[in-house]
mmCIF file of C-alpha atoms in Angstrom:
data_model
loop_
_atom_site.group_PDB
_atom_site.id
_atom_site.type_symbol
_atom_site.label_atom_id
_atom_site.label_comp_id
_atom_site.label_asym_id
_atom_site.label_seq_id
_atom_site.Cartn_x
_atom_site.Cartn_y
_atom_site.Cartn_z
ATOM 1 C CA MET A 142 12.111 -0.694 26.601
ATOM 2 C CA ASP A 143 9.034 -0.895 26.613
ATOM 3 C CA LEU A 144 8.308 1.227 23.790
ATOM 4 C CA LYS A 145 5.971 1.012 20.877
ATOM 5 C CA GLN A 146 6.876 2.330 17.299
ATOM 6 C CA VAL A 147 5.088 2.692 14.628
ATOM 7 C CA GLN A 148 5.719 2.535 10.554
ATOM 8 C CA ALA A 149 4.067 5.438 8.220
ATOM 9 C CA GLY A 150 3.925 4.675 4.194
ATOM 10 C CA ILE A 151 3.066 8.096 3.244
ATOM 11 C CA ALA A 152 3.080 8.362 -1.197
ATOM 12 C CA ALA A 153 3.455 12.307 -2.611
ATOM 13 C CA GLY A 154 1.394 13.619 -5.949
ATOM 14 C CA ALA A 155 5.346 15.644 -7.738
ATOM 15 C CA ASP A 156 2.626 18.360 -8.442
ATOM 16 C CA GLY A 157 3.224 20.172 -4.751
ATOM 17 C CA GLY A 158 4.631 17.020 -2.739
ATOM 18 C CA ILE A 159 0.831 16.556 -1.454
ATOM 19 C CA PRO A 160 0.429 13.401 0.310
ATOM 20 C CA VAL A 161 -1.927 11.232 -2.079
ATOM 21 C CA HIS A 162 -2.247 8.204 0.278
ATOM 22 C CA ALA A 163 -0.739 7.117 4.197
ATOM 23 C CA LYS A 164 -0.861 3.961 5.948
ATOM 24 C CA VAL A 165 0.696 3.180 9.240
ATOM 25 C CA PHE A 166 2.274 -0.410 9.470
ATOM 26 C CA ASP A 167 3.282 -2.000 12.629
ATOM 27 C CA ASP A 168 7.560 -1.797 14.055
ATOM 28 C CA GLY A 169 7.391 -5.765 13.084
ATOM 29 C CA ALA A 170 6.607 -4.838 9.859
ATOM 30 C CA ALA A 171 9.326 -5.548 7.293
ATOM 31 C CA GLU A 172 9.796 -2.741 5.455
ATOM 32 C CA VAL A 173 11.372 -4.907 2.002
ATOM 33 C CA SER A 174 7.078 -6.044 1.776
ATOM 34 C CA GLN A 175 5.084 -2.867 1.935
ATOM 35 C CA ILE A 176 6.421 -2.115 -1.668
ATOM 36 C CA ILE A 177 3.681 -4.170 -3.930
ATOM 37 C CA GLY A 178 0.982 -3.508 -1.012
ATOM 38 C CA ALA A 179 1.760 0.182 -2.031
ATOM 39 C CA MET A 180 2.197 0.418 -6.146
ATOM 40 C CA ARG A 181 -1.270 -1.673 -5.619
ATOM 41 C CA ASP A 182 -2.853 0.948 -4.048
ATOM 42 C CA LEU A 183 -1.548 3.540 -5.435
ATOM 43 C CA ARG A 184 -2.881 1.916 -9.161
ATOM 44 C CA GLN A 185 -6.104 1.761 -7.863
ATOM 45 C CA LEU A 186 -6.229 5.828 -7.110
ATOM 46 C CA VAL A 187 -4.331 6.826 -9.942
ATOM 47 C CA GLY A 188 -6.305 4.349 -12.452
ATOM 48 C CA GLU A 189 -4.294 4.200 -15.905
ATOM 49 C CA GLN A 190 -2.508 7.798 -15.031
ATOM 50 C CA GLU A 191 1.367 7.688 -14.727
ATOM 51 C CA LEU A 192 2.807 6.128 -12.478
ATOM 52 C CA LEU A 193 6.463 6.276 -10.846
ATOM 53 C CA MET A 194 8.215 4.913 -7.847
ATOM 54 C CA VAL A 195 10.581 6.094 -5.584
ATOM 55 C CA ALA A 196 12.026 4.924 -3.451
ATOM 56 C CA ASP A 197 15.109 3.903 -1.303
ATOM 57 C CA SER A 198 16.548 0.109 -0.962
ATOM 58 C CA LYS A 199 14.391 -1.630 0.349
ATOM 59 C CA LEU A 200 12.646 -1.434 -3.056
ATOM 60 C CA VAL A 201 15.076 -3.463 -3.970
ATOM 61 C CA SER A 202 14.327 -7.004 -3.522
ATOM 62 C CA TYR A 203 13.776 -9.638 -6.367
ATOM 63 C CA THR A 204 9.802 -9.748 -5.031
ATOM 64 C CA SER A 205 9.177 -5.943 -5.575
ATOM 65 C CA ILE A 206 11.415 -5.375 -8.817
ATOM 66 C CA SER A 207 9.637 -8.728 -10.469
ATOM 67 C CA ALA A 208 5.659 -7.221 -9.196
ATOM 68 C CA LEU A 209 6.487 -3.508 -10.892
ATOM 69 C CA LEU A 210 7.425 -4.711 -13.387
ATOM 70 C CA LYS A 211 4.843 -7.435 -13.945
ATOM 71 C CA SER A 212 2.403 -4.352 -13.263
ATOM 72 C CA LYS A 213 4.900 -1.866 -15.778
ATOM 73 C CA VAL A 214 5.518 0.720 -12.920
ATOM 74 C CA PRO A 215 8.487 2.680 -14.083
ATOM 75 C CA PHE A 216 10.391 3.424 -9.978
ATOM 76 C CA ILE A 217 13.601 4.504 -9.083
ATOM 77 C CA ALA A 218 15.838 3.245 -6.871
ATOM 78 C CA PRO A 219 18.936 3.065 -5.192
ATOM 79 C CA ALA A 220 21.592 0.504 -7.568
ATOM 80 C CA PRO A 221 22.604 -2.384 -5.850
ATOM 81 C CA GLY A 222 26.149 -2.959 -4.431
ATOM 82 C CA ARG A 223 26.750 0.823 -5.258
ATOM 83 C CA PRO A 224 28.171 1.770 -2.725
ATOM 84 C CA ASP A 225 28.113 5.900 -3.844
ATOM 85 C CA GLN A 226 23.948 5.508 -3.557
ATOM 86 C CA ARG A 227 23.774 6.225 -7.388
ATOM 87 C CA ARG A 228 19.737 6.095 -8.387
ATOM 88 C CA VAL A 229 18.807 4.085 -11.164
ATOM 89 C CA LEU A 230 15.737 4.538 -13.218
ATOM 90 C CA CYS A 231 13.488 1.271 -14.825
ATOM 91 C CA GLN A 232 11.155 1.807 -17.407
ATOM 92 C CA PRO A 233 9.189 -1.047 -17.544
ATOM 93 C CA ARG A 234 8.895 -1.815 -21.823
ATOM 94 C CA SER A 235 4.979 -1.725 -22.786
#
């Protein structure tokens, strides 16, 4: 088939879910590789305000989690290897 696809990355504010950031990716772009760029874009957008990344299983990679911890960005993601998909909160130390 010759169908074209794109991926859309959207970030919303906690105060009503209003989109505050959007980016379009080629369908060949790996979702796991989009986390760090999104975190950097959002950090630049909000400055020193509190930021919480909430993501699906695509956040769970060594590279993404290391970058989030280094940047002191708290996140919520599925616990690795949990079939019930419980989420875990990680609050990096200051």
